[in-house]
CSV table of C-alpha atoms (C1' of nucleotides) in Angstrom, one decimal:
chain,number,residue,atom,x,y,z
A,174,MET,CA,231.4,20.6,110.0
A,175,ARG,CA,227.7,20.2,109.4
A,176,LEU,CA,225.4,22.3,111.6
A,177,ARG,CA,222.4,21.0,113.5
A,178,ASP,CA,219.0,21.6,112.0
A,179,GLU,CA,217.4,23.0,115.0
A,180,THR,CA,213.9,22.8,113.5
A,181,LYS,CA,214.3,19.0,113.7
A,182,GLU,CA,214.5,18.9,117.4
A,183,ARG,CA,211.5,21.3,117.7
A,184,THR,CA,209.4,19.1,115.4
A,185,ILE,CA,210.3,16.0,117.3
A,186,ARG,CA,209.3,17.7,120.6
A,187,GLU,CA,206.0,18.9,119.2
A,188,LYS,CA,205.1,15.7,117.5
A,189,ALA,CA,205.9,13.8,120.7
A,190,ILE,CA,203.5,16.0,122.7
A,191,GLU,CA,200.8,15.4,120.1
A,192,MET,CA,201.3,11.7,120.1
A,193,ILE,CA,201.2,11.5,123.9
A,194,VAL,CA,198.1,13.7,124.1
A,195,ARG,CA,196.3,11.7,121.4
A,196,GLU,CA,197.3,8.2,122.4
A,197,GLY,CA,198.9,8.4,125.8
A,198,PHE,CA,202.4,7.3,126.8
A,199,ASP,CA,201.4,3.9,125.3
A,200,GLY,CA,201.1,5.5,121.9
A,201,LEU,CA,204.5,7.2,121.9
A,202,SER,CA,206.8,4.9,120.0
A,203,MET,CA,210.2,6.1,118.7
A,204,GLN,CA,209.6,4.7,115.3
A,205,LYS,CA,206.1,6.3,114.9
A,206,LEU,CA,207.5,9.5,116.3
A,207,ALA,CA,210.4,9.5,113.8
A,208,LYS,CA,207.9,9.0,110.9
A,209,ALA,CA,205.6,11.7,112.2
A,210,ALA,CA,208.6,14.2,112.5
A,211,GLY,CA,209.9,13.2,109.1
A,212,VAL,CA,213.1,12.0,110.5
A,213,SER,CA,215.1,8.8,110.9
A,214,PRO,CA,214.7,7.0,114.2
A,215,ALA,CA,218.5,7.3,114.7
A,216,THR,CA,218.2,11.1,114.5
A,217,ILE,CA,216.1,11.3,117.6
A,218,TYR,CA,219.0,9.7,119.5
A,219,ILE,CA,221.3,12.5,118.5
A,220,TYR,CA,219.1,15.0,120.4
A,221,PHE,CA,217.9,12.7,123.3
A,222,GLN,CA,219.6,9.9,125.2
A,223,ASP,CA,216.7,7.6,125.1
A,224,ARG,CA,212.9,7.5,125.3
A,225,GLU,CA,212.7,8.5,128.9
A,226,ASP,CA,215.2,11.4,128.4
A,227,LEU,CA,213.0,12.7,125.6
A,228,ILE,CA,210.0,12.7,127.8
A,229,ARG,CA,212.0,14.2,130.7
A,230,GLN,CA,213.4,17.0,128.5
A,231,ILE,CA,210.0,17.9,127.1
A,232,TYR,CA,208.6,17.9,130.6
A,233,TYR,CA,211.3,20.3,131.9
A,234,GLU,CA,210.9,22.6,129.0
A,235,GLU,CA,207.2,22.8,129.4
A,236,MET,CA,207.5,23.4,133.1
A,237,LEU,CA,209.9,26.3,132.6
A,238,ALA,CA,207.6,27.8,129.9
A,239,MET,CA,204.6,27.5,132.2
A,240,SER,CA,206.3,29.0,135.1
A,241,ALA,CA,207.6,31.9,133.2
A,242,GLU,CA,204.2,32.7,131.7
A,243,THR,CA,202.5,32.3,135.1
A,244,LEU,CA,204.9,34.7,136.8
A,245,ALA,CA,204.7,37.3,134.0
A,246,GLY,CA,203.7,40.6,135.6
A,247,PHE,CA,203.6,38.9,139.0
A,248,ASP,CA,205.5,40.1,142.1
A,249,PRO,CA,205.6,38.1,145.4
A,250,GLY,CA,205.2,41.4,147.2
A,251,MET,CA,201.9,42.2,145.5
A,252,HIS,CA,198.7,42.5,147.4
A,253,PHE,CA,196.9,39.3,147.8
A,254,GLU,CA,193.9,39.9,145.6
A,255,GLU,CA,195.9,41.5,142.8
A,256,GLY,CA,198.5,38.7,142.9
A,257,MET,CA,195.8,36.0,142.7
A,258,ARG,CA,194.1,37.7,139.9
A,259,VAL,CA,197.4,38.0,137.9
A,260,GLN,CA,198.1,34.3,138.5
A,261,TRP,CA,194.6,33.1,137.6
A,262,MET,CA,194.6,35.1,134.3
A,263,ASN,CA,198.1,34.0,133.4
A,264,ARG,CA,197.4,30.4,134.0
A,265,ALA,CA,194.1,30.5,132.2
A,266,ARG,CA,195.6,32.3,129.2
A,267,TYR,CA,198.4,29.8,128.9
A,268,CYS,CA,196.2,26.8,129.2
A,269,LEU,CA,193.7,28.0,126.7
A,270,LYS,CA,196.5,29.2,124.3
A,271,TYR,CA,198.4,25.9,124.4
A,272,PRO,CA,195.8,23.2,125.0
A,273,MET,CA,198.1,20.4,123.8
A,274,ARG,CA,200.9,21.4,126.1
A,275,MET,CA,198.5,21.8,129.0
A,276,HIS,CA,197.1,18.3,128.3
A,277,PHE,CA,200.5,16.9,128.1
A,278,MET,CA,201.4,18.4,131.5
A,279,GLU,CA,198.3,17.1,133.0
A,280,GLN,CA,199.0,13.6,131.8
A,281,MET,CA,202.5,13.9,133.1
A,282,ARG,CA,201.5,15.1,136.5
A,283,HIS,CA,199.3,12.1,137.0
A,284,SER,CA,201.7,9.5,135.7
A,285,PRO,CA,204.5,7.7,137.5
A,286,PHE,CA,206.9,10.0,135.5
A,287,HIS,CA,206.0,12.8,137.8
A,288,GLU,CA,207.4,11.4,141.0
A,289,LYS,CA,210.3,10.1,139.0
A,290,PHE,CA,211.3,13.5,137.5
A,291,GLN,CA,210.2,15.7,140.3
A,292,GLY,CA,213.4,15.4,142.3
A,293,ASP,CA,215.5,17.2,139.7
A,294,ALA,CA,212.9,19.7,138.5
A,295,ARG,CA,213.7,23.0,140.0
A,296,ASN,CA,211.0,25.3,139.0
A,297,PRO,CA,211.6,29.0,140.0
A,298,PHE,CA,208.1,29.0,141.0
A,299,SER,CA,207.7,27.5,144.4
A,300,VAL,CA,209.9,30.1,146.0
A,301,ALA,CA,207.9,33.1,144.6
A,302,MET,CA,204.7,31.3,145.6
A,303,LYS,CA,205.8,30.7,149.1
A,304,THR,CA,207.0,34.3,149.6
A,305,PHE,CA,203.8,35.6,148.2
A,306,VAL,CA,201.6,33.6,150.6
A,307,LEU,CA,203.7,34.4,153.7
A,308,ASN,CA,203.6,38.1,152.8
A,309,ALA,CA,199.8,38.0,152.3
A,310,ILE,CA,199.3,36.2,155.6
A,311,GLU,CA,201.4,38.7,157.5
A,312,ARG,CA,199.5,41.6,156.0
A,313,LYS,CA,196.3,39.8,157.0
A,314,GLU,CA,195.0,39.8,153.5
A,315,LEU,CA,195.0,36.0,153.6
A,316,ILE,CA,194.0,33.7,156.4
A,317,GLN,CA,196.6,31.6,158.2
A,318,LEU,CA,196.8,28.2,156.5
A,319,PRO,CA,199.4,25.6,155.3
A,320,LEU,CA,200.8,26.2,151.8
A,321,GLU,CA,199.2,23.0,150.6
A,322,VAL,CA,195.8,24.0,151.7
A,323,TYR,CA,196.3,27.4,150.1
A,324,TRP,CA,197.3,25.8,146.8
A,325,SER,CA,194.4,23.4,146.8
A,326,VAL,CA,191.7,26.1,147.4
A,327,ALA,CA,193.4,28.7,145.3
A,328,TYR,CA,194.2,26.9,142.1
A,329,ALA,CA,192.7,23.4,141.9
A,330,PRO,CA,189.3,24.9,141.0
A,331,LEU,CA,190.9,26.8,138.2
A,332,TYR,CA,192.5,23.8,136.6
A,333,GLN,CA,189.3,21.8,137.0
A,334,LEU,CA,187.3,24.5,135.2
A,335,ILE,CA,189.8,24.5,132.4
A,336,LYS,CA,189.5,20.7,132.2
A,337,PHE,CA,185.7,21.0,131.9
A,338,HIS,CA,186.2,23.6,129.2
A,339,GLN,CA,188.6,21.4,127.2
A,340,SER,CA,186.6,18.2,127.6
A,341,LYS,CA,184.7,17.5,124.4
A,342,THR,CA,181.7,16.0,126.1
A,343,GLY,CA,181.5,17.9,129.5
A,344,MET,CA,180.3,16.1,132.5
A,345,PRO,CA,178.3,13.0,131.5
A,346,GLY,CA,174.6,13.9,131.3
A,347,TRP,CA,175.3,17.6,131.4
A,348,GLY,CA,175.9,19.7,128.2
A,349,LYS,CA,179.1,21.0,126.8
A,350,PHE,CA,180.7,23.6,129.1
A,351,VAL,CA,182.3,26.8,127.8
A,352,LEU,CA,184.6,28.8,130.1
A,353,ASP,CA,184.2,32.5,129.4
A,354,GLU,CA,185.8,35.5,131.0
A,355,LYS,CA,182.9,36.2,133.2
A,356,THR,CA,182.7,32.7,134.6
A,357,LEU,CA,186.4,32.7,135.3
A,358,GLU,CA,186.1,36.1,137.1
A,359,LYS,CA,183.1,34.8,139.1
A,360,THR,CA,184.9,31.7,140.2
A,361,LEU,CA,188.0,33.7,141.2
A,362,GLU,CA,185.7,35.8,143.4
A,363,LEU,CA,184.4,32.7,145.2
A,364,VAL,CA,187.9,31.5,145.8
A,365,LEU,CA,188.9,34.9,147.2
A,366,LYS,CA,185.9,34.8,149.4
A,367,ALA,CA,187.1,31.5,150.9
A,368,LEU,CA,190.7,32.7,151.4
A,369,LYS,CA,190.3,36.3,152.6
A,370,PRO,CA,189.8,36.8,156.4
B,213,MET,CA,182.7,-28.8,132.8
B,214,ARG,CA,185.4,-27.2,134.8
B,215,LEU,CA,184.4,-24.2,137.0
B,216,ARG,CA,185.9,-20.8,136.8
B,217,ASP,CA,188.4,-19.9,139.5
B,218,GLU,CA,187.0,-16.6,140.3
B,219,THR,CA,190.1,-15.6,142.4
B,220,LYS,CA,192.0,-15.6,139.1
B,221,GLU,CA,190.0,-12.7,137.7
B,222,ARG,CA,190.3,-10.7,140.9
B,223,THR,CA,194.1,-11.3,141.0
B,224,ILE,CA,194.5,-10.2,137.4
B,225,ARG,CA,192.5,-7.0,138.1
B,226,GLU,CA,194.4,-6.1,141.2
B,227,LYS,CA,197.8,-6.8,139.7
B,228,ALA,CA,196.9,-4.8,136.6
B,229,ILE,CA,196.1,-1.8,138.9
B,230,GLU,CA,199.3,-2.2,140.7
B,231,MET,CA,201.3,-2.3,137.5
B,232,ILE,CA,199.6,0.7,136.1
B,233,VAL,CA,200.1,2.7,139.2
B,234,ARG,CA,203.8,1.7,139.5
B,235,GLU,CA,204.8,1.9,135.9
B,236,GLY,CA,202.0,3.7,134.0
B,237,PHE,CA,200.1,2.4,131.0
B,238,ASP,CA,203.4,1.9,129.4
B,239,GLY,CA,204.2,-0.7,132.0
B,240,LEU,CA,201.2,-2.8,131.6
B,241,SER,CA,202.0,-5.7,129.4
B,242,MET,CA,199.9,-8.8,129.1
B,243,GLN,CA,202.8,-11.1,129.6
B,244,LYS,CA,204.2,-9.4,132.6
B,245,LEU,CA,200.7,-9.2,134.0
B,246,ALA,CA,200.1,-12.9,133.5
B,247,LYS,CA,203.4,-13.6,135.3
B,248,ALA,CA,202.5,-11.3,138.2
B,249,ALA,CA,199.0,-12.9,138.5
B,250,GLY,CA,200.5,-16.4,138.4
B,251,VAL,CA,198.4,-17.2,135.3
B,252,SER,CA,198.9,-18.0,131.7
B,253,PRO,CA,198.7,-15.1,129.2
B,254,ALA,CA,195.9,-17.1,127.5
B,255,THR,CA,193.9,-17.1,130.7
B,256,ILE,CA,193.6,-13.4,130.7
B,257,TYR,CA,191.9,-13.6,127.4
B,258,ILE,CA,189.2,-15.9,128.8
B,259,TYR,CA,188.1,-13.0,131.1
B,260,PHE,CA,188.8,-10.1,128.9
B,261,GLN,CA,188.5,-9.5,125.2
B,262,ASP,CA,191.8,-7.7,124.8
B,263,ARG,CA,194.1,-5.3,126.6
B,264,GLU,CA,191.8,-2.3,126.1
B,265,ASP,CA,188.8,-4.3,127.4
B,266,LEU,CA,190.8,-5.2,130.5
B,267,ILE,CA,191.5,-1.6,131.2
B,268,ARG,CA,187.9,-0.6,130.4
B,269,GLN,CA,186.5,-3.2,132.7
B,270,ILE,CA,188.7,-2.3,135.6
B,271,TYR,CA,187.8,1.4,135.0
B,272,TYR,CA,184.0,0.7,135.2
B,273,GLU,CA,184.3,-1.5,138.2
B,274,GLU,CA,186.3,1.1,140.0
B,275,MET,CA,183.9,3.9,139.0
B,276,LEU,CA,180.9,2.0,140.4
B,277,ALA,CA,182.7,1.2,143.6
B,278,MET,CA,183.7,4.8,144.1
B,279,SER,CA,180.3,6.1,143.3
B,280,ALA,CA,178.7,3.7,145.8
B,281,GLU,CA,181.0,4.6,148.5
B,282,THR,CA,180.7,8.4,147.8
B,283,LEU,CA,176.9,8.2,148.0
B,284,ALA,CA,176.8,6.1,151.2
B,285,GLY,CA,174.6,7.9,153.7
B,286,PHE,CA,174.0,10.7,151.2
B,287,ASP,CA,170.6,11.9,150.1
B,288,PRO,CA,170.1,14.6,147.4
B,289,GLY,CA,167.5,16.2,149.6
B,290,MET,CA,170.0,16.8,152.4
B,291,HIS,CA,170.8,20.3,153.6
B,292,PHE,CA,173.7,21.7,151.7
B,293,GLU,CA,176.3,21.8,154.5
B,294,GLU,CA,175.5,18.3,155.8
B,295,GLY,CA,175.5,16.9,152.2
B,296,MET,CA,178.8,18.4,151.4
B,297,ARG,CA,180.3,17.1,154.6
B,298,VAL,CA,179.1,13.6,153.9
B,299,GLN,CA,180.6,13.7,150.5
B,300,TRP,CA,183.9,15.1,151.6
B,301,MET,CA,184.3,12.5,154.3
B,302,ASN,CA,183.1,9.7,152.0
B,303,ARG,CA,185.6,10.6,149.3
B,304,ALA,CA,188.4,11.2,151.6
B,305,ARG,CA,187.9,7.9,153.4
B,306,TYR,CA,187.7,6.0,150.1
B,307,CYS,CA,190.9,7.6,148.7
B,308,LEU,CA,192.9,7.1,151.8
B,309,LYS,CA,191.6,3.5,152.2
B,310,TYR,CA,192.4,2.5,148.7
B,311,PRO,CA,195.3,4.6,147.5
B,312,MET,CA,196.1,2.3,144.6
B,313,ARG,CA,192.7,2.3,143.1
B,314,MET,CA,192.5,6.1,143.7
B,315,HIS,CA,195.8,6.5,141.9
B,316,PHE,CA,194.7,4.3,139.0
B,317,MET,CA,191.6,6.4,138.6
B,318,GLU,CA,193.5,9.7,138.6
B,319,GLN,CA,195.8,8.3,136.0
B,320,MET,CA,192.8,7.1,134.0
B,321,ARG,CA,191.0,10.4,134.2
B,322,HIS,CA,193.9,12.3,132.7
B,323,SER,CA,194.6,9.8,129.9
B,324,PRO,CA,193.1,9.5,126.5
B,325,PHE,CA,191.2,6.5,127.8
B,326,HIS,CA,189.0,8.8,129.7
B,327,GLU,CA,187.3,10.5,126.8
B,328,LYS,CA,187.3,7.1,125.0
B,329,PHE,CA,185.4,5.3,127.7
B,330,GLN,CA,183.3,8.2,129.0
B,331,GLY,CA,180.6,7.8,126.5
B,332,ASP,CA,179.4,4.4,127.8
B,333,ALA,CA,180.1,4.9,131.5
B,334,ARG,CA,176.8,5.7,133.2
B,335,ASN,CA,177.7,6.4,136.9
B,336,PRO,CA,174.5,6.8,139.0
B,337,PHE,CA,176.3,9.8,140.5
B,338,SER,CA,175.7,12.7,138.2
B,339,VAL,CA,172.0,12.6,138.7
B,340,ALA,CA,172.2,12.6,142.4
B,341,MET,CA,174.7,15.4,142.3
B,342,LYS,CA,172.6,17.5,140.1
B,343,THR,CA,169.5,17.2,142.2
B,344,PHE,CA,171.5,18.0,145.3
B,345,VAL,CA,172.8,21.2,143.9
B,346,LEU,CA,169.5,22.4,142.4
B,347,ASN,CA,167.8,21.7,145.7
B,348,ALA,CA,170.4,23.6,147.7
B,349,ILE,CA,170.2,26.5,145.3
B,350,GLU,CA,166.5,26.7,145.6
B,351,ARG,CA,166.6,26.6,149.4
B,352,LYS,CA,169.1,29.4,149.2
B,353,GLU,CA,171.7,27.4,151.0
B,354,LEU,CA,174.0,27.6,148.0
B,355,ILE,CA,174.6,30.5,145.7
B,356,GLN,CA,173.5,30.3,142.1
B,357,LEU,CA,176.2,28.9,139.9
B,358,PRO,CA,176.8,26.5,137.0
B,359,LEU,CA,177.2,22.8,138.0
B,360,GLU,CA,180.8,22.9,136.6
B,361,VAL,CA,181.7,25.8,138.7
B,362,TYR,CA,180.2,24.2,141.8
B,363,TRP,CA,182.1,21.0,141.2
B,364,SER,CA,185.3,22.8,140.6
B,365,VAL,CA,185.1,24.8,143.8
B,366,ALA,CA,183.6,22.1,145.9
B,367,TYR,CA,185.7,19.0,145.2
B,368,ALA,CA,188.8,19.9,143.2
B,369,PRO,CA,190.5,21.2,146.4
B,370,LEU,CA,189.8,18.0,148.2
B,371,TYR,CA,191.4,15.9,145.5
B,372,GLN,CA,194.4,18.1,145.4
B,373,LEU,CA,194.8,17.9,149.1
B,374,ILE,CA,194.6,14.1,148.9
B,375,LYS,CA,197.2,14.2,146.1
B,376,PHE,CA,199.5,16.2,148.3
B,377,HIS,CA,199.0,13.7,151.1
B,378,GLN,CA,199.8,10.8,148.9
B,379,SER,CA,202.8,12.4,147.2
B,380,LYS,CA,206.0,11.0,148.7
B,381,THR,CA,207.9,14.2,148.4
B,382,GLY,CA,205.3,16.9,148.8
B,383,MET,CA,205.6,20.2,146.9
B,384,PRO,CA,209.2,20.6,145.8
B,385,GLY,CA,211.1,22.6,148.3
B,386,TRP,CA,208.4,22.2,150.9
B,387,GLY,CA,208.3,19.3,153.4
B,388,LYS,CA,206.1,16.2,153.4
B,389,PHE,CA,202.5,17.0,153.8
B,390,VAL,CA,200.2,14.9,156.0
B,391,LEU,CA,196.4,15.4,155.7
B,392,ASP,CA,194.8,14.9,159.1
B,393,GLU,CA,191.2,15.2,160.2
B,394,LYS,CA,191.5,18.7,161.3
B,395,THR,CA,193.0,20.0,158.1
B,396,LEU,CA,190.4,18.3,156.2
B,397,GLU,CA,187.6,19.9,158.3
B,398,LYS,CA,189.3,23.3,158.0
B,399,THR,CA,189.5,23.2,154.3
B,400,LEU,CA,185.9,22.1,154.0
B,401,GLU,CA,185.0,25.1,156.0
B,402,LEU,CA,186.8,27.3,153.6
B,403,VAL,CA,185.0,25.7,150.6
B,404,LEU,CA,181.7,26.1,152.4
B,405,LYS,CA,182.4,29.8,153.0
B,406,ALA,CA,183.0,30.2,149.3
B,407,LEU,CA,179.7,28.5,148.3
B,408,LYS,CA,177.2,29.7,150.9
B,409,PRO,CA,175.3,32.9,150.2
C,122,DC,C1',239.3,17.0,103.8
C,123,DA,C1',237.6,16.7,108.5
C,124,DA,C1',233.8,16.1,111.3
C,125,DA,C1',229.4,16.2,112.8
C,126,DA,C1',224.5,15.4,111.2
C,127,DA,C1',221.6,12.4,109.3
C,128,DT,C1',220.1,8.2,107.5
C,129,DA,C1',218.8,3.3,106.2
C,130,DA,C1',218.9,-1.0,107.7
C,131,DA,C1',219.1,-4.0,111.1
C,132,DC,C1',219.5,-5.9,116.0
C,133,DG,C1',217.5,-8.7,119.9
C,134,DA,C1',213.9,-8.2,123.0
C,135,DA,C1',209.3,-7.7,124.1
C,136,DC,C1',204.8,-6.9,122.6
C,137,DG,C1',199.6,-8.5,122.1
C,138,DT,C1',197.4,-12.3,120.8
C,139,DT,C1',196.3,-17.1,119.3
C,140,DC,C1',196.9,-22.2,118.6
C,141,DT,C1',197.2,-26.5,120.5
C,142,DT,C1',197.2,-29.3,124.3
C,143,DT,C1',196.2,-30.6,129.0
C,144,DT,C1',193.5,-30.5,133.2
C,145,DA,C1',189.6,-30.5,136.0
C,146,DT,C1',184.8,-31.1,136.5
C,147,DT,C1',180.0,-32.4,135.3
C,148,DT,C1',176.8,-35.4,133.1
C,149,DA,C1',174.8,-39.6,132.1
C,150,DA,C1',174.9,-44.1,130.2
C,151,DA,C1',176.3,-48.8,131.6
D,295,DT,C1',178.7,-47.3,141.4
D,296,DT,C1',181.6,-47.0,137.8
D,297,DT,C1',183.3,-44.9,133.9
D,298,DA,C1',183.6,-42.6,129.7
D,299,DA,C1',181.9,-38.7,126.9
D,300,DA,C1',181.6,-33.8,126.9
D,301,DT,C1',183.1,-29.3,127.9
D,302,DA,C1',185.1,-25.2,129.6
D,303,DA,C1',189.2,-23.5,132.1
D,304,DA,C1',193.8,-23.2,132.0
D,305,DA,C1',198.4,-23.7,130.4
D,306,DG,C1',202.6,-23.4,127.4
D,307,DA,C1',204.7,-22.5,123.4
D,308,DA,C1',204.6,-20.0,119.5
D,309,DC,C1',202.9,-16.5,116.0
D,310,DG,C1',203.9,-12.2,113.4
D,311,DT,C1',204.6,-7.5,114.6
D,312,DT,C1',206.5,-3.7,116.7
D,313,DC,C1',209.4,-2.1,120.2
D,314,DG,C1',213.7,0.9,121.6
D,315,DT,C1',218.1,1.2,120.2
D,316,DT,C1',222.5,0.7,117.5
D,317,DT,C1',225.7,0.0,113.7
D,318,DA,C1',227.5,1.1,109.3
D,319,DT,C1',227.2,4.3,105.8
D,320,DT,C1',226.2,8.5,103.3
D,321,DT,C1',225.5,13.5,103.2
D,322,DT,C1',226.4,18.1,104.3
D,323,DT,C1',229.1,21.9,105.4
D,324,DG,C1',232.8,24.4,108.1
DNA sequence: CAAAAATAAACGAACGTTCTTTTATTTAAA
DNA sequence: TTTAAATAAAAGAACGTTCGTTTATTTTTG
């Protein structure tokens, strides 16, 4: 019995991400992907049921990887400020280390795929986050607010900053923006100021 | 000479947005669009050069409409808190009034089209925004910070909140989230707390 | 040799776009 | 006032291409 060449699946996954980032979901065709991965179109269908399953699987894998990296060194029982700092640094590090994957996820999250796949995506992440927030509120290290408001104030600015950083042109009319350690830290301070009692 | 039926172009544009929101850029095909708009495929090419031009034109139109609505009742010389409040309410109103268009724009902004079209998109918006921020800093109503940091802290939370509101399922594991006037106002207060000296 | 991996070639369907024709409307000569 | 030429809008059918996927076959390795 012939064994699977696991590098083939990896290559397919990576090339798919590249294609989607470069040309959007429009640009992801199975035949072009096969060519890019140096593989026959039929081979893709050994590893994935169909095009949608391919996208779904990449999405799940990426979600897990991001969650894991985000929760590294994090404990839901941590003090608020420390926990926030760990998460900010983890997220920033991941996004800057894997800009392709990050871009892919951003594209995913704003496409109709997101709602379609969300139901069966069980990231270990929401639970930890919820516990962390409730703890922090109880300890009076964080003001009382709905989870969605917390999320919006706590992390949306970070992702927007990263998007500015990764944008080639920056804001139209403004120059190129570079996100350095200091700016990151300063922005985190602002967010903490908003959220602490 | 036969006159143009202007309703045709409007219908095409609206159906295109609907299709993109429902099925993504993948799902936008010229033939399906023609059928949905009750028009011959060839007719679309009277109004638009090609598929990409169609998307580009819709994008520009939407950008202008959003900018206009966002700047309604706004003056770059306004005091910081008042200006922020006007912009928050304007943006929120627009997004909640036209969820389709908003969704279309979000999908646009995170697709490769965005960088492609950004160069020639001149929204009247950046200038007003820049002036407003510089004024506010000079008056010491706003702390000193880069424009990108300001933008990230000031508006990213708002858009994230709106996305929660419009998401059918809400955060996975949490319930459905409804954005009411009071939550909006509360969140704005938090952001102001972060940004004021 | 058995069996799964991998392929090349091919399938019908759908794609973006164009070609040809028809329809509606204006213009202006009769 | 009638009517025919002129013209752009609009339609329908078709173009060649590429799409996602499958079938039939070969290759590889336990």
